[in-house]
Amino acid sequence: MKIKFCGATIGVTGSCHLISTDRHMVLLDCGQFQGNKEMDALNYEEFPFDPKAVECVILSHAHIDHCGRLPLLVKRGFKGSIYCTDATADLLSVMLLDSAYIHEKDAEWQTKKNARTAKPAVEPLYTTKDAEEALKLVKPILYDQLVEINDEMEIVFNDAGHILGSAITEIWVTEGDNTSKIVFSGDLGVKDRPILRDPKKIKKADYLIMESTYGNRLHPENATSIDRLIEITLDTVKRGGSVIIPAFAVGRTQELIYEFNMFYEHHPEYTEVLDKINVYIDSPMATTATEVFRRNAQVFDDETKEYILSGDNPLDFKNLKFTRSTEESQALNTDKTPKIIISASGMCDAGRIRHHLKHNLWDPRNSIVFVGYQAEGTLGRAILDGAKEVKLFGETVLVRAEIYNLEGFSGHADQAGLLDWLSGFQKIPRKIFLVHGEEQSKIDFAKKVQEDLGLSTTPIFSNCEFELETGEMISADEVIRDAIVDKEGLEAIRARLKNIESGVQNILAQTDQAVIAENVTPEKLKEINNIVLELEKASMNLGSVVTKR
């Protein structure tokens, strides 16, 4: 049995992992790469496997970095089933059709631009038709339902608590008389958060594929972030400004609605101010996604269910306004009344949020509040990192608004949450692969796991393939990373490189002594030579990174 890592290896987007036996090939996620131009270009490369040979896709959840290339997979020949939870299936129709529309519009805009310089037309990554074809392949299943996906593999979805319908997947693979269990964490959520249940702990696994987005960071308490958001809102309104919140249409938007609802209803001392502040959800996709949330209350946590049974709707309140049309969206920027605008996309790389930033970033009365992860190369990351000006729709816009980052709203478990979830295994996995994290995050989390739990992990830094039974890496692409390793990360790689080179020399020295003493068999010598070759391969891969830095 083999596993090939085909995405989420050099960052937090493009989740895609291939599991294969002698007879079957299944895919875990098929996500879109997001970030700078170099990351976006990865979406247009050929898949490192034959889409026609993939029997099915096992989808962890409906965020675009996990599902966004499903229509492309279909476009290139995939005809199998797409397994996901029933709530994810509901969201998937929203996400994929919206993504296809964006790709079509982007291609249309670029084609018009190219025409002015006699350049060729641009084809979209995929079209609405491709998305519709992908949706026909979706097979929803329930949490905790054992499903046989072929004669060698069975799966069960467990609640990951990340977004509505998100799943931790257990996969049992039987080859001959041997059955192995693989666990794929997907994206793990945060405990004790509103609306969703806590991530379920898994007791046993032979192999674990685990996310590490916040592997080296701790979130502030959620209540602290809520209080801070209200404080920012009141201060901004007092100076005549508006609060602009880039938020993922699925997950963070609904949590923000819930929190604003709680505050508006339970703080009458602010009634005079709050009655004048409207909260606008300016994203057609977020509006539709919120409707999907309302239809899937069966997967909410007990507190939210009780709230609904009491006769109240946790995803609605009197000051909440949904805008769908372009005209309604544009009117928000001509109306100078202080307000709160929640708009997608969460990393500011597409959607209406870019228009709101264009009209509000330059005004020091306003506040921009980030409530989710900002990947390397995104506009959101640039603003958070202190950019003094940014380009929006061909114009240079000064960054003069107040900028805030409230990580307590993140939908990802932080380092402590990841460790807590990992500590739940009663049977320690033979191999733990770390994916879906920036380089330093994976390095630091691997070290923390070793220190706190005494477990060895394998951080994945490039597309590569492992033979699971032996633990051997059987192939690896060239390590290509575009300036994503910071100074500390680079020093860590240099240290690892030095250790590998030292290990090679020690093994060779011991081998020489054993040969002289005639204490090594030809078979043992061959095994040692293979180990040396693997170490030298790893050394060359890491050396290429150091050279590029």
XYZ file of C-alpha atoms in Angstrom:
549
model
C 0.000 0.000 0.000
C 1.295 3.421 -0.973
C 0.431 7.019 -0.246
C 1.356 9.841 -2.579
C 1.205 13.420 -1.316
C 0.071 15.628 -4.181
C -0.892 18.873 -2.452
C -0.874 20.796 0.853
C 2.821 19.894 1.030
C 4.368 23.373 0.676
C 1.614 25.314 2.412
C -1.989 25.158 3.544
C -3.784 24.857 0.203
C -4.267 22.247 -2.509
C -5.058 19.319 -0.200
C -4.719 16.119 -2.257
C -3.385 12.684 -1.275
C -3.508 9.439 -3.258
C -3.806 6.038 -1.575
C -3.141 3.026 -3.775
C -2.903 -0.732 -3.536
C -2.084 -3.217 -6.280
C -5.735 -3.050 -7.362
C -7.250 0.250 -6.226
C -6.565 4.006 -6.238
C -8.553 6.480 -4.113
C -8.024 10.186 -3.549
C -8.283 12.090 -0.267
C -9.470 15.614 -1.193
C -8.814 17.458 -4.438
C -8.265 21.051 -3.367
C -7.350 24.214 -5.186
C -4.024 25.971 -4.615
C -4.495 29.534 -3.356
C -2.073 32.395 -2.844
C 0.330 34.154 -5.172
C 0.723 33.636 -8.927
C 3.191 30.793 -8.429
C 0.709 28.918 -6.231
C -2.168 29.585 -8.629
C -0.061 28.229 -11.517
C 0.035 24.836 -9.749
C -3.690 24.463 -10.450
C -2.979 24.315 -14.192
C -0.343 21.584 -13.992
C -1.205 17.984 -14.797
C -2.221 15.864 -11.824
C 0.654 13.599 -10.681
C -1.632 10.612 -11.327
C -4.105 9.558 -14.007
C -7.559 10.975 -13.108
C -9.200 8.193 -15.131
C -7.559 5.577 -12.873
C -8.889 7.085 -9.618
C -11.909 5.109 -8.398
C -13.301 7.624 -5.929
C -12.596 10.787 -3.961
C -13.028 10.884 -0.181
C -13.702 14.525 0.653
C -12.991 15.937 4.120
C -15.027 19.151 3.742
C -16.263 21.861 1.390
C -13.589 24.553 1.653
C -12.110 25.340 -1.767
C -8.560 24.405 -0.743
C -9.921 20.873 -0.208
C -12.560 20.517 -2.939
C -11.793 23.247 -5.502
C -10.195 21.057 -8.203
C -12.919 18.410 -8.277
C -14.432 19.893 -11.474
C -10.946 19.885 -13.029
C -10.516 16.238 -12.036
C -13.785 15.454 -13.839
C -12.737 17.594 -16.802
C -9.605 15.450 -17.115
C -11.403 12.117 -17.064
C -12.438 11.176 -13.520
C -15.775 9.318 -13.455
C -15.860 7.766 -9.978
C -17.824 8.620 -6.840
C -17.188 11.578 -4.527
C -17.901 10.527 -0.940
C -18.620 13.210 1.677
C -20.992 13.893 4.551
C -24.538 14.951 3.718
C -23.917 18.494 5.028
C -20.760 18.770 2.914
C -22.766 17.667 -0.124
C -25.203 20.532 0.500
C -22.370 23.045 0.730
C -20.475 21.582 -2.215
C -23.082 22.713 -4.725
C -22.667 26.267 -3.416
C -18.874 26.226 -3.371
C -18.132 24.566 -6.713
C -20.636 26.550 -8.762
C -19.366 29.793 -7.248
C -15.756 28.775 -7.899
C -16.556 27.884 -11.524
C -18.250 31.274 -12.003
C -15.126 33.044 -10.677
C -12.859 31.053 -13.014
C -15.075 31.877 -15.985
C -15.181 35.580 -15.142
C -11.412 35.734 -14.522
C -10.752 34.064 -17.880
C -13.195 36.402 -19.607
C -11.486 39.455 -18.092
C -7.988 38.208 -18.990
C -9.106 37.390 -22.549
C -10.368 40.942 -23.026
C -7.107 42.293 -21.655
C -5.057 39.995 -23.932
C -7.010 41.083 -26.992
C -5.572 44.595 -26.669
C -2.062 43.210 -27.205
C -2.952 40.455 -29.703
C -2.418 37.703 -27.108
C -4.478 34.498 -27.246
C -7.729 33.949 -25.387
C -7.590 32.375 -21.921
C -9.505 29.228 -21.005
C -10.938 28.992 -17.465
C -9.485 26.329 -15.196
C -12.941 24.767 -15.379
C -16.472 25.847 -16.207
C -19.911 25.747 -14.604
C -20.662 22.682 -16.736
C -17.606 20.909 -15.287
C -18.795 21.782 -11.776
C -22.268 20.462 -12.530
C -20.771 17.200 -13.829
C -18.720 16.866 -10.634
C -21.800 17.404 -8.470
C -23.541 14.500 -10.220
C -20.865 12.178 -8.793
C -21.398 13.174 -5.153
C -22.557 10.421 -2.796
C -23.542 11.803 0.631
C -23.142 9.568 3.683
C -23.799 10.127 7.380
C -21.315 10.537 10.208
C -20.442 7.182 11.836
C -21.766 5.210 8.840
C -19.485 2.380 7.673
C -19.312 2.407 3.875
C -17.561 -0.117 1.622
C -16.012 1.852 -1.243
C -14.483 -1.206 -2.945
C -13.654 -4.798 -2.093
C -10.520 -3.757 -0.152
C -11.526 -0.487 1.536
C -14.116 0.770 4.005
C -14.521 4.285 5.407
C -16.195 6.072 8.303
C -16.616 9.844 8.652
C -16.272 11.423 12.122
C -17.081 15.029 13.033
C -13.984 17.252 12.696
C -15.668 20.372 14.137
C -13.996 22.632 11.564
C -16.959 23.712 9.401
C -20.411 22.305 8.795
C -20.003 18.717 7.578
C -16.224 18.550 8.041
C -14.897 15.044 8.640
C -12.042 13.062 10.090
C -11.872 9.973 7.897
C -11.058 6.445 9.059
C -10.046 4.152 6.195
C -9.577 0.404 6.554
C -7.526 -1.213 3.779
C -7.320 -4.999 3.465
C -4.609 -6.605 1.343
C -4.572 -10.381 1.547
C -4.755 -11.310 5.227
C -3.566 -7.916 6.443
C -5.846 -4.980 7.325
C -4.364 -1.551 7.978
C -6.127 1.553 9.200
C -5.370 5.037 7.868
C -6.758 8.148 9.560
C -6.951 11.441 7.657
C -7.573 14.351 10.007
C -8.754 16.788 7.332
C -8.900 20.186 9.042
C -9.442 19.931 12.789
C -11.700 22.417 14.528
C -11.537 24.120 17.912
C -13.142 22.707 21.049
C -15.993 24.502 22.818
C -16.936 26.719 19.905
C -20.485 27.785 19.030
C -22.709 25.917 16.563
C -20.438 22.924 15.809
C -19.518 19.881 17.867
C -15.971 19.276 19.090
C -13.560 17.262 16.907
C -13.949 13.578 17.656
C -10.891 11.832 19.050
C -9.818 8.641 17.303
C -8.417 5.782 19.369
C -6.494 3.668 16.866
C -4.595 4.048 13.607
C -1.720 2.400 11.820
C -1.017 5.506 9.743
C -2.062 9.118 10.347
C -2.182 12.033 7.897
C -2.526 15.151 10.026
C -2.921 18.858 9.353
C -0.538 21.337 11.028
C -1.879 24.782 10.054
C -1.335 26.290 13.497
C 1.351 23.836 14.578
C 3.477 26.556 16.143
C 0.871 29.033 17.382
C -1.683 29.349 20.171
C -5.030 31.106 19.766
C -6.304 33.585 22.327
C -9.487 32.552 24.096
C -12.493 32.858 21.815
C -14.337 34.990 24.374
C -11.403 37.406 24.328
C -11.664 37.742 20.551
C -15.420 38.321 20.752
C -14.979 41.050 23.356
C -12.191 42.589 21.294
C -14.321 42.549 18.136
C -17.132 44.402 19.912
C -14.630 46.872 21.345
C -13.159 47.490 17.879
C -16.655 47.916 16.454
C -17.731 50.478 19.051
C -14.476 52.449 18.745
C -14.701 52.467 14.943
C -18.305 53.620 14.938
C -17.506 56.423 17.379
C -15.013 57.904 14.922
C -17.492 57.562 12.056
C -15.919 54.536 10.385
C -17.031 51.082 9.299
C -15.717 47.629 10.185
C -14.752 45.443 7.212
C -14.350 41.735 7.949
C -12.954 39.397 5.270
C -14.441 36.028 6.171
C -14.765 32.632 4.582
C -18.302 32.230 3.284
C -18.584 28.863 4.991
C -17.744 28.637 8.673
C -16.453 31.973 9.927
C -19.347 33.996 8.505
C -21.928 31.866 10.318
C -19.962 31.978 13.578
C -19.752 35.772 13.362
C -23.517 35.973 12.774
C -24.025 33.809 15.866
C -21.722 35.947 18.017
C -23.220 39.253 16.879
C -26.656 37.783 17.550
C -25.661 36.905 21.112
C -24.203 40.345 21.722
C -27.096 42.298 20.221
C -29.623 40.312 22.267
C -27.823 40.202 25.604
C -26.276 43.672 25.936
C -29.155 46.137 26.266
C -26.752 48.729 27.685
C -25.497 49.244 24.122
C -28.938 49.326 22.524
C -28.776 53.011 21.578
C -25.511 52.471 19.664
C -26.218 48.983 18.324
C -29.609 49.900 16.912
C -27.799 52.185 14.467
C -25.257 49.565 13.339
C -26.330 47.178 10.622
C -24.368 43.989 9.953
C -24.237 43.227 6.224
C -23.407 39.811 4.825
C -22.210 40.877 1.401
C -21.575 37.576 -0.316
C -24.172 35.632 -2.300
C -22.291 32.451 -1.496
C -22.227 33.219 2.242
C -25.927 34.010 2.111
C -26.710 30.673 0.478
C -24.283 28.857 2.797
C -26.071 30.327 5.813
C -29.324 28.897 4.468
C -27.567 25.507 4.194
C -26.473 25.828 7.848
C -30.071 26.455 8.880
C -31.151 23.267 7.064
C -28.537 21.116 8.818
C -29.240 21.729 12.479
C -28.957 17.974 13.087
C -25.157 18.305 13.223
C -25.095 21.352 15.541
C -23.811 21.072 19.098
C -26.280 20.582 21.960
C -26.186 24.224 23.088
C -27.162 25.514 19.652
C -29.904 22.883 19.311
C -31.373 23.973 22.645
C -31.252 27.582 21.518
C -33.230 26.669 18.393
C -35.740 24.617 20.408
C -36.345 27.653 22.618
C -37.827 29.356 19.559
C -34.910 31.578 18.565
C -32.821 31.470 15.410
C -29.104 31.748 16.267
C -28.317 32.771 12.695
C -30.594 35.792 12.540
C -31.229 39.083 14.368
C -32.938 42.350 13.569
C -29.864 44.282 12.387
C -28.649 41.499 10.082
C -28.929 42.286 6.361
C -28.088 40.027 3.414
C -27.099 41.588 0.082
C -27.237 39.547 -3.095
C -27.199 41.900 -6.067
C -24.184 43.802 -7.361
C -26.128 47.049 -6.966
C -26.781 46.350 -3.267
C -23.095 45.604 -2.755
C -21.966 48.788 -4.492
C -24.413 50.847 -2.433
C -22.600 49.805 0.752
C -19.552 51.788 -0.361
C -21.483 54.924 -1.314
C -23.394 54.938 1.976
C -21.041 56.453 4.574
C -23.158 55.398 7.567
C -21.032 53.370 10.016
C -21.684 49.679 9.499
C -20.189 46.199 9.662
C -19.523 44.437 6.332
C -18.703 40.734 6.357
C -17.634 39.632 2.886
C -15.745 36.849 1.110
C -13.174 35.764 0.261
C -11.498 35.237 3.610
C -7.964 35.747 2.248
C -9.003 38.714 0.056
C -7.955 37.042 -3.187
C -11.335 37.196 -4.925
C -14.916 38.271 -4.479
C -16.594 41.416 -3.224
C -14.204 41.929 -0.314
C -11.642 43.370 -2.731
C -14.073 46.140 -3.717
C -14.728 46.927 -0.064
C -11.010 47.079 0.646
C -10.507 49.416 -2.301
C -13.116 51.800 -0.895
C -12.171 51.504 2.780
C -8.483 50.658 3.266
C -7.322 54.228 2.693
C -9.611 55.794 5.320
C -8.132 55.886 8.881
C -11.615 55.972 10.378
C -12.243 52.398 9.235
C -11.093 49.077 10.670
C -10.175 45.885 8.795
C -10.559 42.831 11.018
C -9.111 39.458 9.972
C -10.736 36.437 11.618
C -9.182 33.541 9.693
C -5.886 32.163 8.434
C -4.081 34.223 5.792
C -1.879 32.047 3.588
C 1.487 33.108 2.221
C 1.168 35.126 -0.980
C -2.407 36.308 -0.380
C -3.534 39.927 -0.220
C -4.782 39.357 3.323
C -1.332 38.151 4.414
C 0.325 41.199 2.812
C -1.970 43.569 4.713
C -1.422 41.709 7.995
C 2.334 41.775 7.451
C 2.231 45.579 7.350
C 2.024 46.551 3.674
C 1.741 50.327 3.369
C -0.036 50.099 0.030
C -1.620 47.399 -2.109
C -2.801 46.986 -5.685
C -6.541 46.562 -6.211
C -8.075 46.488 -9.690
C -4.983 48.133 -11.149
C -4.970 50.974 -8.624
C -2.574 51.630 -5.763
C -4.492 51.934 -2.483
C -2.883 53.214 0.699
C -3.332 51.133 3.850
C -4.389 53.668 6.465
C -7.289 51.875 8.155
C -6.737 50.174 11.501
C -5.719 46.537 10.944
C -6.578 43.775 13.429
C -6.041 40.021 13.540
C -8.369 38.090 15.858
C -7.053 34.523 15.736
C -9.528 33.417 18.403
C -12.106 33.103 15.632
C -9.976 30.665 13.629
C -11.693 27.449 12.647
C -8.435 25.505 12.955
C -7.169 23.914 16.153
C -4.054 25.645 17.454
C -0.911 23.854 18.619
C -2.466 22.899 21.960
C -5.630 21.670 20.235
C -3.653 19.583 17.743
C -1.613 18.037 20.566
C -4.759 17.328 22.574
C -6.370 15.570 19.606
C -3.229 13.574 18.845
C -2.924 12.482 22.484
C -6.287 10.729 22.128
C -4.751 7.811 20.208
C -4.536 4.722 22.412
C -2.773 2.801 19.654
C 0.102 4.943 18.422
C 0.263 5.167 14.609
C 3.294 3.528 13.021
C 3.744 6.602 10.858
C 2.468 10.158 11.356
C 2.642 12.411 8.303
C 2.315 16.178 8.806
C 0.724 18.090 5.930
C -1.314 21.285 5.418
C 1.049 23.681 7.157
C 3.713 26.187 6.246
C 7.251 24.925 6.595
C 8.104 26.397 9.973
C 4.776 25.317 11.413
C 5.435 21.690 10.466
C 9.006 21.793 11.770
C 7.985 23.319 15.094
C 4.996 21.026 15.547
C 7.096 17.932 14.845
C 9.509 19.069 17.547
C 6.665 19.772 19.990
C 5.093 16.342 19.382
C 8.450 14.707 20.096
C 8.958 16.756 23.266
C 5.466 16.449 24.727
C 4.242 13.070 23.468
C 7.470 11.290 22.623
C 6.249 10.562 19.099
C 8.210 10.766 15.884
C 6.519 12.443 12.913
C 7.301 12.875 9.235
C 6.714 16.442 8.020
C 5.992 16.498 4.279
C 7.815 19.294 2.437
C 7.289 18.309 -1.196
C 5.189 15.999 -3.359
C 6.436 12.519 -2.566
C 5.322 8.898 -2.235
C 5.759 6.367 0.568
C 5.459 2.599 0.731
C 3.530 2.371 3.985
C 4.463 -1.150 5.069
C 8.183 -0.364 4.983
C 7.946 3.361 5.697
C 10.256 3.925 2.741
C 10.030 7.034 0.581
C 9.924 5.620 -2.945
C 9.753 8.852 -4.934
C 10.010 12.589 -4.403
C 9.578 15.564 -6.690
C 12.180 18.276 -6.680
C 11.648 20.464 -3.639
C 10.276 23.699 -5.102
C 9.277 26.409 -2.667
C 9.026 30.050 -3.563
C 10.384 32.066 -0.645
C 8.140 30.441 1.953
C 10.893 29.484 4.400
C 11.732 32.185 6.916
C 15.159 32.554 8.500
C 14.417 30.197 11.391
C 13.021 27.608 9.001
C 16.122 27.850 6.866
C 18.372 27.351 9.881
C 16.313 24.317 10.896
C 16.763 22.845 7.413
C 20.514 23.529 7.550
C 20.666 21.749 10.920
C 18.787 18.756 9.523
C 21.084 18.713 6.508
C 24.130 18.682 8.787
C 22.654 15.831 10.845
C 21.918 13.777 7.729
C 25.430 14.284 6.361
C 26.886 13.367 9.765
C 24.663 10.260 9.854
C 25.903 9.170 6.436
C 29.523 9.481 7.548
C 28.869 7.538 10.772
C 27.117 4.709 8.925
C 29.929 4.499 6.367
C 32.548 4.442 9.116
C 30.734 1.695 11.011
C 30.278 -0.267 7.797
C 34.001 -0.058 7.011
C 34.839 -1.375 10.481
C 32.294 -4.193 10.169
C 33.631 -5.225 6.757
C 37.202 -5.253 8.083
C 36.094 -7.387 11.027
C 34.098 -9.608 8.642
C 30.994 -9.108 10.794
C 28.625 -8.041 8.008
C 26.844 -10.226 5.464
C 26.374 -9.215 1.809
C 22.638 -8.821 2.494
C 23.294 -6.526 5.460
C 25.773 -4.521 3.414
C 23.162 -4.064 0.684
C 20.628 -2.886 3.287
C 23.130 -0.394 4.700
C 23.934 0.907 1.233
C 20.217 1.448 0.574
C 19.923 3.448 3.806
C 22.889 5.562 2.790
C 21.344 6.207 -0.608
C 18.076 7.336 1.008
C 19.976 9.632 3.380
C 21.961 11.080 0.507
C 18.706 11.642 -1.456
C 17.239 13.508 1.524
C 20.460 15.466 1.836
C 20.310 16.524 -1.813
C 16.665 17.584 -1.500
C 17.373 19.705 1.546
C 20.572 21.002 -0.023
C 18.610 22.267 -3.017
C 16.436 24.316 -0.674
C 19.437 25.854 1.069
C 21.005 26.692 -2.297
C 17.821 28.410 -3.511
C 17.651 30.502 -0.362
